[in-house]
Structures are given as structure tokens and as C-alpha cells.
Amino acid sequence: MRYIILFCLFPVALFAQNPLPVYNSSMFTTSGNCATCHTGSGTVLTQNGVDISPVTHWRSTMMANASKDPLWQAVVSEETHRFPGMKDEIESICTKCHAPMGNTQAKKDGLTTYTLAQMRSDPLGKDGVSCTTCHQIDPQNLGSQSSYNGGYKIDTTRIIYGPYQNPFAHQWSIL
């Protein structure tokens, strides 16, 4: 009987989602803050009740899980074992794309590198490629070769870029 109960509870535990982190820094905010308005709490549903909110769809993507990806962490670990004298530099280069908020904030705060150990204890790093990473990328060089491989530029004025020229006028027109 005990095994039947455990067997029935296993899928619930397997598919339960952890709460999104809620954290603010001088440059970024984590996905938990964005979810306050951009989640499927009954406001971003189709007529059939299907959740189409940005946060719900983002949660299961490689972007959301970029810093948690075990294959990526294994590859970084292999590289740092092959080149132990360059460990911090390798990890800092890799976290520029896999933990961009943490990496960018660390550099703004004066650190020269951003390691996996720092990322694992940092809410910004653990949030992967989160909302305010992409939505604060300065569009000036976006899409040019200079923006590839972590060459993006974050707008430090904290302007949030999106698909609408005037989002405040648009927000009520979709209701």
C-alpha cells in the first residue's frame, strides 16, 4: 500500500515547479517579479483556458534553464579541468551567455570574473537568460556580428524594450 501511494505521488513531485526567484539589483530584476503581471493567473488565457502567458512558456525553455543545464555545466567543467590555470576566465566567458544578469551585474560591481560558484549562490545567475536580460539589450548593435557570443550591450538606464512602441496605450486594448 505504501508503494502505491508513493507511486501515485511521484508524478506530482516530478512536475511541480519551484517558485520563481524574486530579486532586484541595480541593473536587473528576476523572473519572479515579471511574473506578477506576465503570468497566466487568469488574464493571459485563450478562450479554451490554455495558459499562453510569457512567463509560463519561458519557464520550460533552454533560456530559463541555461545556468542549470547539466550538459553545459559538464562541458565547462571539462574545459576547466583541461586548462586549470584559466578556470575563472573560462567560467566568466561561459556565464556571459548562460547567466547573463549575474555576469553583467558582477562586472558592473567591479568584479573581473563571474564563476560558476558565484552563479550558484546568486539569484540573478540562477535565473538563466531571464526577462530583463533580453528586454534590456540595447538594440543599437543587436543582430550584428559584434552582438554574437555575448557581445550584447545592456542598456544601463533600465529601459525595458518590447514589441510595442507605446506599451501603456496598448496594455488595455488587448482585454
XYZ file of N, CA and C in Angstrom:
525
model
N 0.827 -1.200 0.000
C 0.000 0.000 0.000
C 0.871 1.264 0.000
N 1.917 1.223 0.796
C 2.818 2.360 0.903
C 3.440 2.692 -0.464
N 3.797 1.653 -1.224
C 4.408 1.852 -2.535
C 3.416 2.413 -3.548
N 2.167 2.040 -3.416
C 1.147 2.567 -4.319
C 0.983 4.066 -4.099
N 0.964 4.484 -2.854
C 0.838 5.909 -2.541
C 2.048 6.674 -3.074
N 3.248 6.143 -2.853
C 4.453 6.792 -3.360
C 4.445 6.863 -4.883
N 4.006 5.785 -5.520
C 3.934 5.746 -6.980
C 2.963 6.802 -7.504
N 1.866 6.995 -6.821
C 0.869 7.986 -7.246
C 1.350 9.417 -7.012
N 2.136 9.637 -5.976
C 2.623 10.977 -5.664
C 3.834 11.377 -6.499
N 4.551 10.397 -7.043
C 5.766 10.682 -7.798
C 5.535 11.651 -8.954
N 4.515 11.460 -9.804
C 4.310 12.422 -10.906
C 4.048 13.838 -10.417
N 3.367 13.983 -9.308
C 3.100 15.315 -8.763
C 4.417 15.984 -8.379
N 5.283 15.252 -7.700
C 6.571 15.802 -7.296
C 7.466 16.061 -8.504
N 7.368 15.204 -9.491
C 8.197 15.334 -10.679
C 7.876 16.595 -11.468
N 6.599 16.929 -11.570
C 6.194 18.056 -12.389
C 5.900 19.329 -11.599
N 6.084 19.315 -10.299
C 5.873 20.524 -9.502
C 6.951 21.545 -9.861
N 6.562 22.787 -9.999
C 7.519 23.824 -10.349
C 7.919 24.601 -9.110
N 9.202 24.887 -9.033
C 9.695 25.714 -7.948
C 9.229 27.148 -8.170
N 9.057 27.896 -7.091
C 8.684 29.302 -7.273
C 9.811 30.052 -7.987
N 9.441 31.033 -8.771
C 10.437 31.840 -9.471
C 11.119 32.781 -8.486
N 12.401 33.065 -8.695
C 13.105 33.946 -7.762
C 12.604 35.383 -7.860
N 12.550 36.036 -6.724
C 12.154 37.448 -6.654
C 13.343 38.204 -6.072
N 13.982 39.000 -6.919
C 15.193 39.705 -6.508
C 15.396 40.902 -7.430
N 15.895 41.994 -6.886
C 16.226 43.186 -7.665
C 17.669 43.568 -7.408
N 18.358 43.987 -8.454
C 19.694 44.554 -8.309
C 19.658 45.957 -8.915
N 20.789 46.598 -8.976
C 20.808 47.942 -9.563
C 20.556 47.925 -11.070
N 20.719 46.751 -11.710
C 20.532 46.665 -13.165
C 19.381 45.765 -13.595
N 19.050 44.760 -12.799
C 18.114 43.729 -13.245
C 17.073 43.390 -12.186
N 16.034 42.725 -12.644
C 15.054 42.109 -11.759
C 14.856 40.677 -12.249
N 14.570 39.764 -11.347
C 14.426 38.364 -11.736
C 13.012 38.062 -12.225
N 12.849 36.882 -12.767
C 11.592 36.480 -13.410
C 10.397 36.476 -12.465
N 10.619 36.240 -11.189
C 9.513 36.242 -10.233
C 8.813 37.586 -10.162
N 9.572 38.663 -10.329
C 8.971 40.000 -10.359
C 8.166 40.209 -11.633
N 8.675 39.716 -12.748
C 7.965 39.867 -14.030
C 6.667 39.060 -14.019
N 6.700 37.921 -13.335
C 5.534 37.028 -13.300
C 4.332 37.667 -12.619
N 4.565 38.678 -11.811
C 3.462 39.357 -11.144
C 2.414 39.831 -12.142
N 2.864 40.341 -13.282
C 1.930 40.830 -14.308
C 1.856 39.931 -15.539
N 2.924 39.223 -15.841
C 3.002 38.478 -17.101
C 2.830 36.975 -16.928
N 2.011 36.554 -16.010
C 1.785 35.125 -15.810
C 0.325 34.791 -16.053
N 0.043 33.514 -16.268
C -1.315 33.081 -16.581
C -2.187 32.935 -15.361
N -2.410 34.008 -14.669
C -3.266 33.963 -13.483
C -4.712 34.265 -13.857
N -5.095 33.807 -15.026
C -6.458 34.038 -15.476
C -6.585 35.204 -16.427
N -5.493 35.940 -16.646
C -5.572 37.106 -17.519
C -4.961 36.869 -18.893
N -4.095 35.875 -19.026
C -3.443 35.612 -20.304
C -3.772 34.182 -20.733
N -5.053 33.949 -20.958
C -5.534 32.624 -21.337
C -6.287 32.712 -22.656
N -6.276 31.611 -23.399
C -7.104 31.560 -24.603
C -8.552 31.373 -24.182
N -9.462 31.411 -25.142
C -10.876 31.193 -24.831
C -11.109 29.804 -24.252
N -10.225 28.862 -24.572
C -10.347 27.497 -24.047
C -9.647 27.317 -22.707
N -9.103 28.399 -22.160
C -8.456 28.326 -20.857
C -7.002 27.881 -20.889
N -6.378 27.876 -22.063
C -4.974 27.487 -22.174
C -4.094 28.683 -21.812
N -3.175 28.451 -20.885
C -2.270 29.498 -20.422
C -1.263 29.822 -21.532
N -1.289 31.043 -22.016
C -0.349 31.471 -23.055
C 0.540 32.612 -22.561
N 0.705 32.705 -21.269
C 1.483 33.802 -20.702
C 2.970 33.651 -21.021
N 3.665 34.769 -21.145
C 5.098 34.717 -21.442
C 5.899 33.936 -20.402
N 5.627 34.156 -19.136
C 6.405 33.505 -18.085
C 6.192 31.995 -18.086
N 4.961 31.551 -18.263
C 4.685 30.114 -18.273
C 5.434 29.429 -19.407
N 5.430 30.020 -20.577
C 6.151 29.422 -21.707
C 7.660 29.502 -21.515
N 8.167 30.569 -20.942
C 9.602 30.753 -20.737
C 10.160 29.730 -19.750
N 9.413 29.393 -18.704
C 9.915 28.536 -17.621
C 10.516 27.220 -18.089
N 9.996 26.651 -19.157
C 10.471 25.337 -19.601
C 11.478 25.427 -20.746
N 11.917 26.619 -21.077
C 12.835 26.781 -22.201
C 14.292 26.615 -21.775
N 15.150 26.455 -22.773
C 16.589 26.418 -22.507
C 17.069 27.759 -21.968
N 16.391 28.832 -22.335
C 16.784 30.139 -21.816
C 16.608 30.180 -20.300
N 15.457 29.755 -19.829
C 15.185 29.777 -18.391
C 16.133 28.861 -17.630
N 16.546 27.791 -18.263
C 17.369 26.779 -17.595
C 18.827 26.810 -18.040
N 19.242 27.874 -18.701
C 20.595 27.961 -19.251
C 21.677 27.780 -18.194
N 21.486 28.343 -17.010
C 22.514 28.224 -15.971
C 22.420 26.904 -15.207
N 21.305 26.201 -15.353
C 21.105 24.929 -14.641
C 21.400 23.718 -15.522
N 21.611 23.932 -16.808
C 21.794 22.863 -17.778
C 22.984 21.974 -17.396
N 22.734 20.695 -17.069
C 23.833 19.827 -16.634
C 24.856 19.547 -17.737
N 24.423 19.500 -18.987
C 25.375 19.279 -20.082
C 26.325 20.470 -20.199
N 25.774 21.672 -20.164
C 26.617 22.867 -20.219
C 27.595 22.886 -19.042
N 27.109 22.592 -17.833
C 27.993 22.591 -16.669
C 29.089 21.540 -16.808
N 28.758 20.385 -17.396
C 29.761 19.336 -17.606
C 30.817 19.784 -18.619
N 30.394 20.443 -19.680
C 31.338 20.935 -20.692
C 32.266 21.984 -20.079
N 31.710 22.892 -19.304
C 32.536 23.908 -18.643
C 33.510 23.234 -17.682
N 33.031 22.249 -16.936
C 33.892 21.518 -16.004
C 35.042 20.829 -16.738
N 34.739 20.213 -17.865
C 35.775 19.559 -18.675
C 36.816 20.571 -19.148
N 36.357 21.717 -19.621
C 37.287 22.755 -20.093
C 38.175 23.264 -18.960
N 37.591 23.465 -17.794
C 38.395 23.981 -16.678
C 39.358 22.925 -16.141
N 39.029 21.645 -16.310
C 39.969 20.582 -15.925
C 41.133 20.508 -16.917
N 40.847 20.761 -18.177
C 41.896 20.742 -19.201
C 42.810 21.961 -19.085
N 42.248 23.079 -18.645
C 43.003 24.328 -18.545
C 42.793 24.947 -17.162
N 43.315 24.304 -16.109
C 43.037 24.769 -14.741
C 43.528 26.190 -14.455
N 44.551 26.624 -15.132
C 45.059 27.976 -14.916
C 44.149 29.062 -15.467
N 43.157 28.649 -16.248
C 42.238 29.615 -16.851
C 40.804 29.419 -16.366
N 40.639 28.709 -15.257
C 39.313 28.344 -14.752
C 38.377 29.549 -14.637
N 38.801 30.575 -13.924
C 37.929 31.734 -13.710
C 37.574 32.434 -15.023
N 38.538 32.550 -15.922
C 38.282 33.207 -17.205
C 37.303 32.397 -18.052
N 37.490 31.076 -18.096
C 36.588 30.208 -18.862
C 35.168 30.327 -18.323
N 35.019 30.209 -17.013
C 33.689 30.286 -16.406
C 33.055 31.654 -16.636
N 33.852 32.703 -16.585
C 33.321 34.047 -16.796
C 32.851 34.238 -18.238
N 33.591 33.686 -19.187
C 33.173 33.771 -20.595
C 31.866 33.013 -20.798
N 31.762 31.825 -20.220
C 30.571 30.991 -20.418
C 29.336 31.556 -19.714
N 29.520 32.148 -18.537
C 28.370 32.703 -17.820
C 27.869 33.997 -18.460
N 28.646 34.586 -19.338
C 28.170 35.795 -20.046
C 26.894 35.483 -20.823
N 26.787 34.256 -21.356
C 25.577 33.853 -22.085
C 24.642 32.982 -21.247
N 25.174 32.163 -20.356
C 24.336 31.223 -19.606
C 23.800 31.797 -18.295
N 24.402 32.847 -17.795
C 23.924 33.547 -16.589
C 24.177 35.041 -16.790
N 23.578 35.619 -17.833
C 23.944 36.979 -18.231
C 23.646 38.073 -17.209
N 22.559 37.950 -16.460
C 22.266 39.003 -15.474
C 23.330 39.005 -14.383
N 23.649 37.837 -13.858
C 24.656 37.746 -12.810
C 26.015 38.208 -13.290
N 26.400 37.771 -14.486
C 27.689 38.138 -15.056
C 27.775 39.646 -15.275
N 26.763 40.221 -15.889
C 26.769 41.658 -16.186
C 26.762 42.483 -14.901
N 25.944 42.072 -13.921
C 25.887 42.802 -12.649
C 27.229 42.714 -11.921
N 27.854 41.540 -11.934
C 29.153 41.367 -11.274
C 30.207 42.284 -11.890
N 30.208 42.368 -13.209
C 31.182 43.239 -13.887
C 30.894 44.707 -13.563
N 29.616 45.077 -13.516
C 29.259 46.460 -13.162
C 29.699 46.770 -11.733
N 29.631 45.755 -10.859
C 30.018 45.941 -9.459
C 31.530 45.894 -9.252
N 32.288 45.738 -10.342
C 33.740 45.806 -10.247
C 34.472 44.479 -10.229
N 33.758 43.363 -10.290
C 34.438 42.069 -10.338
C 35.008 41.856 -11.738
N 36.136 41.177 -11.807
C 36.738 40.931 -13.122
C 36.255 39.623 -13.729
N 35.796 38.695 -12.897
C 35.275 37.418 -13.390
C 33.981 37.080 -12.663
N 33.235 36.139 -13.239
C 31.993 35.647 -12.633
C 32.002 34.133 -12.817
N 32.248 33.407 -11.729
C 32.468 31.963 -11.789
C 31.181 31.174 -11.554
N 31.252 29.869 -11.789
C 30.098 29.007 -11.523
C 29.749 29.006 -10.042
N 30.745 29.063 -9.180
C 30.467 29.104 -7.739
C 29.681 30.366 -7.387
N 30.061 31.493 -7.962
C 29.322 32.734 -7.724
C 27.910 32.623 -8.290
N 27.788 32.066 -9.488
C 26.492 31.923 -10.145
C 25.530 31.082 -9.302
N 26.034 29.991 -8.729
C 25.169 29.067 -7.978
C 24.603 29.689 -6.706
N 25.233 30.748 -6.211
C 24.727 31.387 -4.991
C 24.079 32.742 -5.279
N 23.884 33.049 -6.539
C 23.377 34.355 -6.944
C 22.002 34.210 -7.598
N 20.958 34.853 -7.052
C 19.634 34.753 -7.670
C 19.618 35.216 -9.127
N 20.428 36.201 -9.458
C 20.496 36.662 -10.847
C 21.098 35.585 -11.743
N 22.133 34.934 -11.271
C 22.785 33.881 -12.048
C 21.919 32.656 -12.217
N 21.235 32.276 -11.159
C 20.396 31.071 -11.201
C 19.156 31.246 -12.066
N 18.812 32.477 -12.431
C 17.607 32.739 -13.227
C 17.846 32.558 -14.726
N 19.048 32.145 -15.105
C 19.330 31.866 -16.514
C 19.230 33.106 -17.382
N 18.761 32.912 -18.610
C 18.540 34.034 -19.529
C 17.123 34.508 -19.258
N 17.012 35.454 -18.364
C 15.717 35.877 -17.851
C 15.158 37.074 -18.619
N 13.973 37.473 -18.206
C 13.213 38.523 -18.895
C 14.020 39.799 -19.103
N 14.570 40.343 -18.010
C 15.224 41.642 -18.137
C 16.589 41.551 -18.801
N 17.088 40.357 -19.044
C 18.292 40.247 -19.878
C 17.938 40.670 -21.296
N 17.039 39.940 -21.899
C 16.691 40.192 -23.310
C 15.995 41.531 -23.504
N 15.143 41.897 -22.576
C 14.363 43.119 -22.753
C 15.128 44.384 -22.387
N 16.388 44.261 -21.951
C 17.234 45.428 -21.712
C 18.413 45.471 -22.676
N 18.453 44.570 -23.654
C 19.538 44.616 -24.632
C 19.335 45.840 -25.517
N 20.372 46.655 -25.581
C 20.336 47.858 -26.412
C 20.226 47.431 -27.875
N 19.225 47.932 -28.589
C 19.026 47.487 -29.974
C 20.075 48.001 -30.965
N 20.968 48.897 -30.537
C 21.947 49.502 -31.450
C 22.736 48.464 -32.251
N 23.370 47.484 -31.589
C 24.185 46.512 -32.323
C 23.515 45.139 -32.407
N 22.287 45.052 -31.955
C 21.582 43.772 -31.922
C 21.436 43.191 -33.327
N 21.851 41.945 -33.484
C 21.766 41.270 -34.772
C 23.013 41.415 -35.624
N 23.897 42.309 -35.245
C 25.163 42.433 -35.976
C 26.156 41.433 -35.393
N 27.201 41.141 -36.141
C 28.162 40.141 -35.697
C 28.796 40.517 -34.357
N 28.920 41.802 -34.082
C 29.517 42.224 -32.812
C 28.649 41.864 -31.608
N 27.372 41.540 -31.826
C 26.490 41.175 -30.709
C 26.488 39.673 -30.434
N 27.128 38.877 -31.294
C 27.146 37.424 -31.117
C 28.085 37.031 -29.976
N 27.923 35.815 -29.471
C 28.790 35.248 -28.433
C 28.981 36.171 -27.231
N 27.891 36.678 -26.725
C 27.958 37.502 -25.522
C 28.344 38.939 -25.778
N 28.300 39.384 -27.027
C 28.662 40.755 -27.346
C 27.505 41.730 -27.261
N 26.413 41.303 -26.669
C 25.257 42.187 -26.500
C 25.622 43.324 -25.550
N 24.900 44.408 -25.642
C 25.092 45.553 -24.741
C 23.801 45.764 -23.960
N 23.919 45.792 -22.645
C 22.756 46.030 -21.789
C 22.575 47.532 -21.601
N 21.364 47.997 -21.793
C 21.028 49.401 -21.580
C 20.985 49.643 -20.077
N 21.930 50.404 -19.568
C 22.036 50.617 -18.124
C 21.007 51.597 -17.574
N 20.205 52.218 -18.451
C 19.150 53.109 -17.970
C 17.921 52.317 -17.529
N 17.967 51.008 -17.700
C 16.904 50.073 -17.321
C 15.637 50.254 -18.145
N 15.784 50.756 -19.359
C 14.642 50.793 -20.274
C 14.322 49.356 -20.650
N 13.044 49.006 -20.615
C 12.614 47.662 -20.999
C 12.082 47.734 -22.427
N 12.780 47.054 -23.334
C 12.376 47.037 -24.740
C 11.395 45.901 -24.977
N 10.436 46.127 -25.847
C 9.450 45.106 -26.170
C 8.859 45.343 -27.539
N 7.787 44.627 -27.862
C 7.243 44.708 -29.216
C 6.364 45.930 -29.483
N 6.065 46.737 -28.476
C 5.133 47.849 -28.666
C 5.836 49.185 -28.480
N 5.564 50.124 -29.379
C 6.135 51.466 -29.266
C 5.627 52.164 -28.011
N 4.342 51.991 -27.706
C 3.736 52.619 -26.547
C 2.995 51.543 -25.750
N 3.702 50.801 -24.898
C 3.064 49.687 -24.200
C 1.953 50.109 -23.247
N 2.010 51.331 -22.730
C 0.974 51.754 -21.789
C -0.349 51.993 -22.497
N -0.307 52.436 -23.727
C -1.537 52.602 -24.505
C -2.063 51.249 -24.955
N -1.158 50.313 -25.204
C -1.540 49.008 -25.751
C -2.102 48.060 -24.690
N -1.649 48.171 -23.468
C -1.977 47.149 -22.473
C -3.476 46.940 -22.272
N -4.266 47.965 -22.378
C -5.699 47.790 -22.142
C -6.449 47.412 -23.408
N -5.844 47.628 -24.562
C -6.539 47.318 -25.814
C -6.620 45.821 -26.076
N -5.836 45.013 -25.360
C -5.888 43.568 -25.588
C -6.927 42.883 -24.718
N -7.530 43.610 -23.805
C -8.516 42.995 -22.909
C -9.867 42.862 -23.562
